[in-house]
PDB file of C-alpha atoms and ligand atoms in Angstrom:
ATOM      1  CA  MET A  26     -37.527 -69.156  41.258  1.00  0.00           C
ATOM      2  CA  SER A  27     -37.496 -72.531  43.216  1.00  0.00           C
ATOM      3  CA  ALA A  28     -35.284 -75.212  42.528  1.00  0.00           C
ATOM      4  CA  VAL A  29     -38.199 -77.593  42.563  1.00  0.00           C
ATOM      5  CA  GLN A  30     -41.628 -76.821  42.640  1.00  0.00           C
ATOM      6  CA  ILE A  31     -44.126 -80.251  43.155  1.00  0.00           C
ATOM      7  CA  ILE A  32     -47.875 -79.337  42.108  1.00  0.00           C
ATOM      8  CA  ASP A  33     -50.924 -81.458  43.199  1.00  0.00           C
ATOM      9  CA  LEU A  34     -48.724 -84.527  42.351  1.00  0.00           C
ATOM     10  CA  HIS A  35     -50.798 -87.643  41.729  1.00  0.00           C
ATOM     11  CA  LYS A  36     -49.383 -91.255  41.681  1.00  0.00           C
ATOM     12  CA  SER A  37     -50.877 -94.239  41.200  1.00  0.00           C
ATOM     13  CA  PHE A  38     -49.863 -98.076  40.941  1.00  0.00           C
ATOM     14  CA  GLY A  39     -53.020-100.003  39.162  1.00  0.00           C
ATOM     15  CA  ASP A  40     -56.028 -99.531  41.822  1.00  0.00           C
ATOM     16  CA  LEU A  41     -53.646 -98.061  44.368  1.00  0.00           C
ATOM     17  CA  GLU A  42     -53.192 -94.302  44.626  1.00  0.00           C
ATOM     18  CA  VAL A  43     -49.629 -93.817  46.631  1.00  0.00           C
ATOM     19  CA  LEU A  44     -49.482 -90.000  45.749  1.00  0.00           C
ATOM     20  CA  ARG A  45     -52.871 -88.218  46.532  1.00  0.00           C
ATOM     21  CA  GLY A  46     -51.976 -84.258  45.767  1.00  0.00           C
ATOM     22  CA  ILE A  47     -48.354 -83.569  46.726  1.00  0.00           C
ATOM     23  CA  ASP A  48     -47.524 -80.005  46.917  1.00  0.00           C
ATOM     24  CA  ALA A  49     -44.065 -79.085  47.823  1.00  0.00           C
ATOM     25  CA  THR A  50     -41.310 -76.659  47.479  1.00  0.00           C
ATOM     26  CA  VAL A  51     -37.599 -76.742  47.380  1.00  0.00           C
ATOM     27  CA  GLU A  52     -35.854 -73.497  47.090  1.00  0.00           C
ATOM     28  CA  SER A  53     -32.316 -73.037  46.197  1.00  0.00           C
ATOM     29  CA  GLY A  54     -29.618 -74.132  48.461  1.00  0.00           C
ATOM     30  CA  GLU A  55     -31.897 -75.552  50.886  1.00  0.00           C
ATOM     31  CA  VAL A  56     -31.904 -78.907  52.426  1.00  0.00           C
ATOM     32  CA  VAL A  57     -35.903 -79.973  52.522  1.00  0.00           C
ATOM     33  CA  CYS A  58     -35.982 -83.701  54.521  1.00  0.00           C
ATOM     34  CA  VAL A  59     -38.731 -85.839  53.912  1.00  0.00           C
ATOM     35  CA  ILE A  60     -40.242 -88.342  56.680  1.00  0.00           C
ATOM     36  CA  GLY A  61     -42.714 -90.707  57.321  1.00  0.00           C
ATOM     37  CA  PRO A  62     -44.222 -93.991  57.608  1.00  0.00           C
ATOM     38  CA  SER A  63     -42.929 -97.278  55.442  1.00  0.00           C
ATOM     39  CA  GLY A  64     -45.071 -97.253  52.660  1.00  0.00           C
ATOM     40  CA  SER A  65     -46.442 -93.526  53.033  1.00  0.00           C
ATOM     41  CA  GLY A  66     -44.801 -92.680  49.417  1.00  0.00           C
ATOM     42  CA  LYS A  67     -41.514 -91.015  50.283  1.00  0.00           C
ATOM     43  CA  SER A  68     -39.657 -93.044  47.589  1.00  0.00           C
ATOM     44  CA  THR A  69     -42.217 -92.691  44.788  1.00  0.00           C
ATOM     45  CA  LEU A  70     -42.157 -88.673  45.278  1.00  0.00           C
ATOM     46  CA  LEU A  71     -38.520 -88.484  44.791  1.00  0.00           C
ATOM     47  CA  ARG A  72     -38.697 -91.110  41.619  1.00  0.00           C
ATOM     48  CA  CYS A  73     -41.226 -89.141  40.167  1.00  0.00           C
ATOM     49  CA  VAL A  74     -38.829 -85.954  40.576  1.00  0.00           C
ATOM     50  CA  ASN A  75     -36.187 -88.307  38.789  1.00  0.00           C
ATOM     51  CA  LEU A  76     -38.884 -88.935  36.191  1.00  0.00           C
ATOM     52  CA  LEU A  77     -38.175 -92.704  37.284  1.00  0.00           C
ATOM     53  CA  GLU A  78     -41.647 -93.054  37.558  1.00  0.00           C
ATOM     54  CA  GLN A  79     -44.293 -90.875  35.317  1.00  0.00           C
ATOM     55  CA  PRO A  80     -46.958 -89.115  37.321  1.00  0.00           C
ATOM     56  CA  ASN A  81     -50.378 -89.481  37.069  1.00  0.00           C
ATOM     57  CA  SER A  82     -51.177 -85.638  37.222  1.00  0.00           C
ATOM     58  CA  GLY A  83     -49.628 -82.841  38.591  1.00  0.00           C
ATOM     59  CA  THR A  84     -46.865 -80.684  37.787  1.00  0.00           C
ATOM     60  CA  ILE A  85     -43.177 -80.851  38.961  1.00  0.00           C
ATOM     61  CA  VAL A  86     -40.666 -77.595  37.806  1.00  0.00           C
ATOM     62  CA  VAL A  87     -37.123 -77.777  38.017  1.00  0.00           C
ATOM     63  CA  ASN A  88     -35.452 -74.365  37.977  1.00  0.00           C
ATOM     64  CA  GLY A  89     -38.248 -73.337  35.817  1.00  0.00           C
ATOM     65  CA  ALA A  90     -37.988 -76.474  33.553  1.00  0.00           C
ATOM     66  CA  GLU A  91     -41.483 -78.104  33.915  1.00  0.00           C
ATOM     67  CA  ILE A  92     -40.416 -81.759  33.629  1.00  0.00           C
ATOM     68  CA  THR A  93     -43.435 -83.350  33.508  1.00  0.00           C
ATOM     69  CA  ASP A  94     -44.373 -81.829  30.309  1.00  0.00           C
ATOM     70  CA  PRO A  95     -45.037 -84.061  27.674  1.00  0.00           C
ATOM     71  CA  ASP A  96     -42.372 -82.510  25.220  1.00  0.00           C
ATOM     72  CA  CYS A  97     -40.039 -82.630  27.788  1.00  0.00           C
ATOM     73  CA  ASP A  98     -36.670 -84.004  26.969  1.00  0.00           C
ATOM     74  CA  ILE A  99     -36.582 -86.340  29.657  1.00  0.00           C
ATOM     75  CA  ASN A 100     -32.946 -87.414  29.665  1.00  0.00           C
ATOM     76  CA  ALA A 101     -32.119 -83.930  29.531  1.00  0.00           C
ATOM     77  CA  ALA A 102     -34.189 -83.601  32.647  1.00  0.00           C
ATOM     78  CA  ARG A 103     -32.705 -86.290  34.606  1.00  0.00           C
ATOM     79  CA  ARG A 104     -29.359 -84.817  34.140  1.00  0.00           C
ATOM     80  CA  ARG A 105     -30.380 -82.033  36.449  1.00  0.00           C
ATOM     81  CA  VAL A 106     -31.253 -83.782  39.285  1.00  0.00           C
ATOM     82  CA  GLY A 107     -29.161 -86.288  40.784  1.00  0.00           C
ATOM     83  CA  MET A 108     -30.251 -89.257  42.966  1.00  0.00           C
ATOM     84  CA  VAL A 109     -28.422 -91.430  45.572  1.00  0.00           C
ATOM     85  CA  PHE A 110     -30.089 -94.957  46.550  1.00  0.00           C
ATOM     86  CA  GLN A 111     -30.567 -96.964  50.019  1.00  0.00           C
ATOM     87  CA  GLN A 112     -28.952 -99.779  48.050  1.00  0.00           C
ATOM     88  CA  PHE A 113     -25.997 -97.470  46.557  1.00  0.00           C
ATOM     89  CA  ASN A 114     -26.872 -98.894  42.849  1.00  0.00           C
ATOM     90  CA  LEU A 115     -22.935 -99.151  42.051  1.00  0.00           C
ATOM     91  CA  PHE A 116     -22.018-100.973  38.781  1.00  0.00           C
ATOM     92  CA  GLN A 117     -20.159-104.099  40.428  1.00  0.00           C
ATOM     93  CA  HIS A 118     -18.551-104.911  37.452  1.00  0.00           C
ATOM     94  CA  LEU A 119     -16.633-101.653  36.995  1.00  0.00           C
ATOM     95  CA  THR A 120     -13.993 -99.808  39.161  1.00  0.00           C
ATOM     96  CA  VAL A 121     -15.135 -96.826  41.366  1.00  0.00           C
ATOM     97  CA  LEU A 122     -13.368 -94.860  38.737  1.00  0.00           C
ATOM     98  CA  ASP A 123     -15.117 -96.259  35.759  1.00  0.00           C
ATOM     99  CA  ASN A 124     -18.560 -95.584  37.638  1.00  0.00           C
ATOM    100  CA  LEU A 125     -17.854 -92.444  37.990  1.00  0.00           C
ATOM    101  CA  THR A 126     -16.687 -91.748  34.358  1.00  0.00           C
ATOM    102  CA  ILE A 127     -19.431 -93.966  32.436  1.00  0.00           C
ATOM    103  CA  ALA A 128     -22.094 -91.978  32.387  1.00  0.00           C
ATOM    104  CA  GLN A 129     -20.250 -88.455  32.197  1.00  0.00           C
ATOM    105  CA  ARG A 130     -18.637 -90.153  28.950  1.00  0.00           C
ATOM    106  CA  LYS A 131     -21.880 -91.462  27.666  1.00  0.00           C
ATOM    107  CA  VAL A 132     -24.660 -89.262  28.782  1.00  0.00           C
ATOM    108  CA  LEU A 133     -22.333 -85.768  28.506  1.00  0.00           C
ATOM    109  CA  LYS A 134     -20.057 -86.746  25.849  1.00  0.00           C
ATOM    110  CA  ARG A 135     -16.955 -85.767  28.161  1.00  0.00           C
ATOM    111  CA  ASP A 136     -13.636 -87.030  26.705  1.00  0.00           C
ATOM    112  CA  LYS A 137     -12.171 -89.253  29.084  1.00  0.00           C
ATOM    113  CA  ALA A 138      -9.387 -87.158  30.582  1.00  0.00           C
ATOM    114  CA  ASP A 139     -11.975 -84.575  31.508  1.00  0.00           C
ATOM    115  CA  ALA A 140     -14.313 -87.394  32.982  1.00  0.00           C
ATOM    116  CA  GLU A 141     -11.618 -88.543  35.137  1.00  0.00           C
ATOM    117  CA  ARG A 142     -10.293 -84.715  36.054  1.00  0.00           C
ATOM    118  CA  THR A 143     -14.474 -84.521  37.292  1.00  0.00           C
ATOM    119  CA  ALA A 144     -14.463 -87.948  38.865  1.00  0.00           C
ATOM    120  CA  MET A 145     -11.171 -87.801  41.140  1.00  0.00           C
ATOM    121  CA  GLU A 146     -12.314 -84.066  42.086  1.00  0.00           C
ATOM    122  CA  ASN A 147     -15.271 -85.959  43.711  1.00  0.00           C
ATOM    123  CA  LEU A 148     -13.827 -88.778  44.889  1.00  0.00           C
ATOM    124  CA  GLU A 149     -11.723 -86.288  47.174  1.00  0.00           C
ATOM    125  CA  LYS A 150     -14.409 -84.410  48.165  1.00  0.00           C
ATOM    126  CA  VAL A 151     -16.113 -87.327  49.608  1.00  0.00           C
ATOM    127  CA  GLY A 152     -12.881 -88.833  50.835  1.00  0.00           C
ATOM    128  CA  VAL A 153     -12.282 -91.922  48.664  1.00  0.00           C
ATOM    129  CA  ALA A 154      -9.823 -90.804  46.134  1.00  0.00           C
ATOM    130  CA  ASP A 155      -7.561 -93.470  47.166  1.00  0.00           C
ATOM    131  CA  LYS A 156      -9.855 -95.805  45.914  1.00  0.00           C
ATOM    132  CA  ALA A 157     -10.505 -95.334  42.708  1.00  0.00           C
ATOM    133  CA  ARG A 158      -8.886 -98.224  40.652  1.00  0.00           C
ATOM    134  CA  VAL A 159     -10.551-100.791  43.125  1.00  0.00           C
ATOM    135  CA  TYR A 160     -14.056-102.491  42.180  1.00  0.00           C
ATOM    136  CA  PRO A 161     -17.266-101.690  44.695  1.00  0.00           C
ATOM    137  CA  ALA A 162     -17.727-104.992  46.360  1.00  0.00           C
ATOM    138  CA  THR A 163     -13.965-104.611  47.935  1.00  0.00           C
ATOM    139  CA  LEU A 164     -15.445-101.173  49.989  1.00  0.00           C
ATOM    140  CA  SER A 165     -17.636-101.348  52.988  1.00  0.00           C
ATOM    141  CA  GLY A 166     -21.208 -99.790  52.667  1.00  0.00           C
ATOM    142  CA  GLY A 167     -19.994 -96.053  54.014  1.00  0.00           C
ATOM    143  CA  GLN A 168     -17.779 -96.053  51.200  1.00  0.00           C
ATOM    144  CA  GLN A 169     -19.634 -97.344  48.556  1.00  0.00           C
ATOM    145  CA  GLN A 170     -22.452 -94.631  49.075  1.00  0.00           C
ATOM    146  CA  ARG A 171     -19.903 -91.775  48.828  1.00  0.00           C
ATOM    147  CA  VAL A 172     -18.985 -93.220  45.651  1.00  0.00           C
ATOM    148  CA  ALA A 173     -22.274 -93.108  44.949  1.00  0.00           C
ATOM    149  CA  ILE A 174     -22.982 -89.355  46.114  1.00  0.00           C
ATOM    150  CA  ALA A 175     -19.682 -89.129  43.926  1.00  0.00           C
ATOM    151  CA  ARG A 176     -20.978 -90.234  41.406  1.00  0.00           C
ATOM    152  CA  ALA A 177     -24.365 -88.320  41.407  1.00  0.00           C
ATOM    153  CA  LEU A 178     -22.073 -85.114  41.740  1.00  0.00           C
ATOM    154  CA  SER A 179     -19.594 -85.930  38.625  1.00  0.00           C
ATOM    155  CA  MET A 180     -23.110 -85.333  36.611  1.00  0.00           C
ATOM    156  CA  GLY A 181     -23.265 -81.598  37.945  1.00  0.00           C
ATOM    157  CA  PRO A 182     -27.072 -81.685  38.992  1.00  0.00           C
ATOM    158  CA  GLU A 183     -28.460 -79.046  40.114  1.00  0.00           C
ATOM    159  CA  VAL A 184     -30.642 -80.876  42.527  1.00  0.00           C
ATOM    160  CA  MET A 185     -29.522 -83.828  44.853  1.00  0.00           C
ATOM    161  CA  LEU A 186     -32.339 -86.616  45.721  1.00  0.00           C
ATOM    162  CA  PHE A 187     -31.363 -88.997  48.661  1.00  0.00           C
ATOM    163  CA  ASP A 188     -33.377 -92.020  49.047  1.00  0.00           C
ATOM    164  CA  GLU A 189     -32.693 -93.352  52.969  1.00  0.00           C
ATOM    165  CA  PRO A 190     -29.072 -93.277  52.047  1.00  0.00           C
ATOM    166  CA  THR A 191     -28.144 -94.657  55.514  1.00  0.00           C
ATOM    167  CA  SER A 192     -30.575 -96.908  55.754  1.00  0.00           C
ATOM    168  CA  ALA A 193     -28.597-100.136  54.497  1.00  0.00           C
ATOM    169  CA  LEU A 194     -25.365 -98.991  56.509  1.00  0.00           C
ATOM    170  CA  ASP A 195     -24.114-100.619  59.960  1.00  0.00           C
ATOM    171  CA  PRO A 196     -24.358 -98.324  62.221  1.00  0.00           C
ATOM    172  CA  GLU A 197     -21.008 -97.336  62.540  1.00  0.00           C
ATOM    173  CA  LEU A 198     -20.745 -96.463  58.980  1.00  0.00           C
ATOM    174  CA  VAL A 199     -23.587 -94.051  58.869  1.00  0.00           C
ATOM    175  CA  GLY A 200     -21.627 -90.776  60.524  1.00  0.00           C
ATOM    176  CA  GLU A 201     -18.978 -90.678  57.569  1.00  0.00           C
ATOM    177  CA  VAL A 202     -22.205 -90.881  55.088  1.00  0.00           C
ATOM    178  CA  LEU A 203     -23.728 -88.029  56.724  1.00  0.00           C
ATOM    179  CA  GLY A 204     -20.919 -86.616  57.139  1.00  0.00           C
ATOM    180  CA  VAL A 205     -20.873 -86.170  53.546  1.00  0.00           C
ATOM    181  CA  MET A 206     -24.269 -84.620  52.835  1.00  0.00           C
ATOM    182  CA  ARG A 207     -23.841 -82.113  55.831  1.00  0.00           C
ATOM    183  CA  GLN A 208     -20.721 -80.711  53.817  1.00  0.00           C
ATOM    184  CA  LEU A 209     -22.831 -80.739  50.744  1.00  0.00           C
ATOM    185  CA  ALA A 210     -25.491 -78.755  52.451  1.00  0.00           C
ATOM    186  CA  THR A 211     -22.998 -76.602  53.865  1.00  0.00           C
ATOM    187  CA  GLU A 212     -21.509 -75.590  49.945  1.00  0.00           C
ATOM    188  CA  GLY A 213     -25.011 -74.389  48.639  1.00  0.00           C
ATOM    189  CA  MET A 214     -26.461 -77.792  47.129  1.00  0.00           C
ATOM    190  CA  THR A 215     -30.249 -78.193  47.057  1.00  0.00           C
ATOM    191  CA  MET A 216     -31.040 -81.207  48.392  1.00  0.00           C
ATOM    192  CA  LEU A 217     -34.333 -83.424  48.942  1.00  0.00           C
ATOM    193  CA  VAL A 218     -33.680 -86.251  51.401  1.00  0.00           C
ATOM    194  CA  VAL A 219     -35.915 -89.247  52.082  1.00  0.00           C
ATOM    195  CA  THR A 220     -34.512 -90.092  55.870  1.00  0.00           C
ATOM    196  CA  HIS A 221     -34.934 -91.953  59.391  1.00  0.00           C
ATOM    197  CA  GLU A 222     -32.005 -90.000  60.797  1.00  0.00           C
ATOM    198  CA  MET A 223     -34.146 -87.582  63.185  1.00  0.00           C
ATOM    199  CA  GLN A 224     -30.732 -85.868  64.283  1.00  0.00           C
ATOM    200  CA  PHE A 225     -29.709 -85.332  60.804  1.00  0.00           C
ATOM    201  CA  ALA A 226     -32.976 -83.666  60.137  1.00  0.00           C
ATOM    202  CA  ARG A 227     -33.096 -81.260  62.961  1.00  0.00           C
ATOM    203  CA  GLU A 228     -29.711 -80.025  62.221  1.00  0.00           C
ATOM    204  CA  VAL A 229     -29.477 -79.849  58.735  1.00  0.00           C
ATOM    205  CA  ALA A 230     -32.525 -79.374  57.067  1.00  0.00           C
ATOM    206  CA  ASP A 231     -34.313 -75.906  56.368  1.00  0.00           C
ATOM    207  CA  LYS A 232     -37.266 -77.663  55.990  1.00  0.00           C
ATOM    208  CA  VAL A 233     -39.156 -80.881  57.494  1.00  0.00           C
ATOM    209  CA  LEU A 234     -42.409 -82.677  55.101  1.00  0.00           C
ATOM    210  CA  PHE A 235     -44.231 -85.212  57.035  1.00  0.00           C
ATOM    211  CA  MET A 236     -45.802 -87.598  54.734  1.00  0.00           C
ATOM    212  CA  ASP A 237     -48.229 -90.308  55.679  1.00  0.00           C
ATOM    213  CA  GLY A 238     -50.708 -91.935  53.314  1.00  0.00           C
ATOM    214  CA  GLY A 239     -49.527 -90.313  50.167  1.00  0.00           C
ATOM    215  CA  VAL A 240     -50.286 -86.778  51.811  1.00  0.00           C
ATOM    216  CA  VAL A 241     -48.001 -84.128  53.098  1.00  0.00           C
ATOM    217  CA  VAL A 242     -49.520 -84.110  56.648  1.00  0.00           C
ATOM    218  CA  GLU A 243     -47.697 -81.369  57.939  1.00  0.00           C
ATOM    219  CA  GLN A 244     -44.409 -79.242  56.782  1.00  0.00           C
ATOM    220  CA  GLY A 245     -41.999 -76.512  58.035  1.00  0.00           C
ATOM    221  CA  PRO A 246     -38.838 -75.938  59.697  1.00  0.00           C
ATOM    222  CA  PRO A 247     -37.743 -78.791  62.303  1.00  0.00           C
ATOM    223  CA  SER A 248     -38.148 -76.599  65.413  1.00  0.00           C
ATOM    224  CA  GLN A 249     -41.960 -76.938  64.559  1.00  0.00           C
ATOM    225  CA  VAL A 250     -42.334 -80.082  62.701  1.00  0.00           C
ATOM    226  CA  ILE A 251     -39.834 -82.557  64.655  1.00  0.00           C
ATOM    227  CA  ALA A 252     -39.637 -80.349  68.214  1.00  0.00           C
ATOM    228  CA  ALA A 253     -43.525 -79.650  68.398  1.00  0.00           C
ATOM    229  CA  PRO A 254     -45.994 -81.465  65.957  1.00  0.00           C
ATOM    230  CA  ARG A 255     -49.266 -79.926  65.618  1.00  0.00           C
ATOM    231  CA  HIS A 256     -50.878 -83.189  63.965  1.00  0.00           C
ATOM    232  CA  GLU A 257     -51.735 -87.067  66.092  1.00  0.00           C
ATOM    233  CA  ARG A 258     -50.232 -88.516  62.823  1.00  0.00           C
ATOM    234  CA  THR A 259     -46.902 -86.615  63.120  1.00  0.00           C
ATOM    235  CA  LYS A 260     -46.698 -87.061  66.838  1.00  0.00           C
ATOM    236  CA  THR A 261     -47.626 -90.993  66.593  1.00  0.00           C
ATOM    237  CA  PHE A 262     -44.822 -91.160  64.050  1.00  0.00           C
ATOM    238  CA  LEU A 263     -42.040 -89.052  66.147  1.00  0.00           C
ATOM    239  CA  ALA A 264     -43.010 -91.202  69.024  1.00  0.00           C
ATOM    240  CA  ARG A 265     -41.788 -94.337  67.124  1.00  0.00           C
ATOM    241  CA  VAL A 266     -38.540 -92.987  66.106  1.00  0.00           C
ATOM    242  CA  LEU A 267     -37.408 -90.997  68.320  1.00  0.00           C
TER     243      LEU A 267
HETATM  244  P1  LIG B 315     -41.872 -95.337  51.262  1.00  0.00           P
HETATM  245  O1  LIG B 315     -40.855 -95.064  50.622  1.00  0.00           O
HETATM  246  O2  LIG B 315     -42.573 -94.089  51.865  1.00  0.00           O
HETATM  247  O3  LIG B 315     -41.934 -96.659  52.100  1.00  0.00           O
HETATM  248  P2  LIG B 315     -42.975 -96.021  48.898  1.00  0.00           P
HETATM  249  O4  LIG B 315     -43.427 -95.167  47.605  1.00  0.00           O
HETATM  250  O5  LIG B 315     -41.896 -97.177  48.668  1.00  0.00           O
HETATM  251  O6  LIG B 315     -43.060 -95.579  50.098  1.00  0.00           O
HETATM  252  O7  LIG B 315     -44.111 -96.949  48.276  1.00  0.00           O
HETATM  253  C1  LIG B 315     -45.489 -96.322  48.453  1.00  0.00           C
HETATM  254  C2  LIG B 315     -46.723 -97.774  48.149  1.00  0.00           C
HETATM  255  O8  LIG B 315     -46.665 -97.608  46.748  1.00  0.00           O
HETATM  256  C3  LIG B 315     -46.543 -98.770  48.697  1.00  0.00           C
HETATM  257  O9  LIG B 315     -47.555 -99.483  49.127  1.00  0.00           O
HETATM  258  C4  LIG B 315     -45.669 -99.422  47.605  1.00  0.00           C
HETATM  259  O10 LIG B 315     -45.815-100.877  48.053  1.00  0.00           O
HETATM  260  C5  LIG B 315     -46.196 -99.084  46.773  1.00  0.00           C
HETATM  261  N1  LIG B 315     -45.277 -99.382  45.495  1.00  0.00           N
HETATM  262  C6  LIG B 315     -44.212 -98.631  45.523  1.00  0.00           C
HETATM  263  N2  LIG B 315     -43.794 -98.812  43.812  1.00  0.00           N
HETATM  264  C7  LIG B 315     -44.617 -99.883  43.193  1.00  0.00           C
HETATM  265  C8  LIG B 315     -45.087-100.247  42.114  1.00  0.00           C
HETATM  266  N3  LIG B 315     -43.412-100.327  41.365  1.00  0.00           N
HETATM  267  N4  LIG B 315     -45.741-101.310  41.937  1.00  0.00           N
HETATM  268  C9  LIG B 315     -46.559-101.322  42.890  1.00  0.00           C
HETATM  269  N5  LIG B 315     -46.885-100.703  43.700  1.00  0.00           N
HETATM  270  C10 LIG B 315     -45.730 -99.639  44.280  1.00  0.00           C
HETATM  271 MG1  LIG B 316     -38.787 -95.644  50.625  1.00  0.00          MG
END
């Protein structure tokens, strides 16, 4: 059984068809990187997998559960899929620790001690346990993004989605976030990652999807899609970013 199966996914905003029949699969423990030009529908694809957007048609199955089924419990489905955004999206009025415990307590109904124990484990994992008591604004962008990753992990997701997690960071802070993501990949986390970091995709991805104009133009191992692209559109894109 695949961790994520996306079948003929369509999504429009008004007259604009942003996803025009996406088929993609992420196997359990795999890292799949999504690359492609701005506006090609990468964020919309991830947002559909987390049900932040409602697809117009098509099917998404997460570990056997069809989350696009109208009878599916949206909150239960969302819990199984963690998401990390470009802009971190931490709650600025809460300490780092409270950022990690609030959803555990409200959504998973964990008690305070249990939620804090899980939070501290995940802050340690991403290397910012010493920042538990401070507010996000006092942290660097790289630290904030690592906190955001720890927050998502604290919910015990089956799949992690990353939407350009390093694009808002100063160049010298990109490495620490990619390092945490590499570690997660090594530990067997299933990950779907939108990124412009071609070196990361080349080294960590099991599979790369190149999207353009709302379709997957080309997909395969990085040795194929990045190192030896077959399609003209993929070649043009890579020539710009590499
Ligand atoms: P990418 O992440 O690849 O840059 P997006 O998925 O963000 O692409 O956007 C794809 C297209 O959908 C863009 O033209 C964008 O303007 C449009 N779009 C995205 N979200 C919305 C929305 N909520 N309402 C209207 N148009 C949107
Ligand atoms: Mg985007």
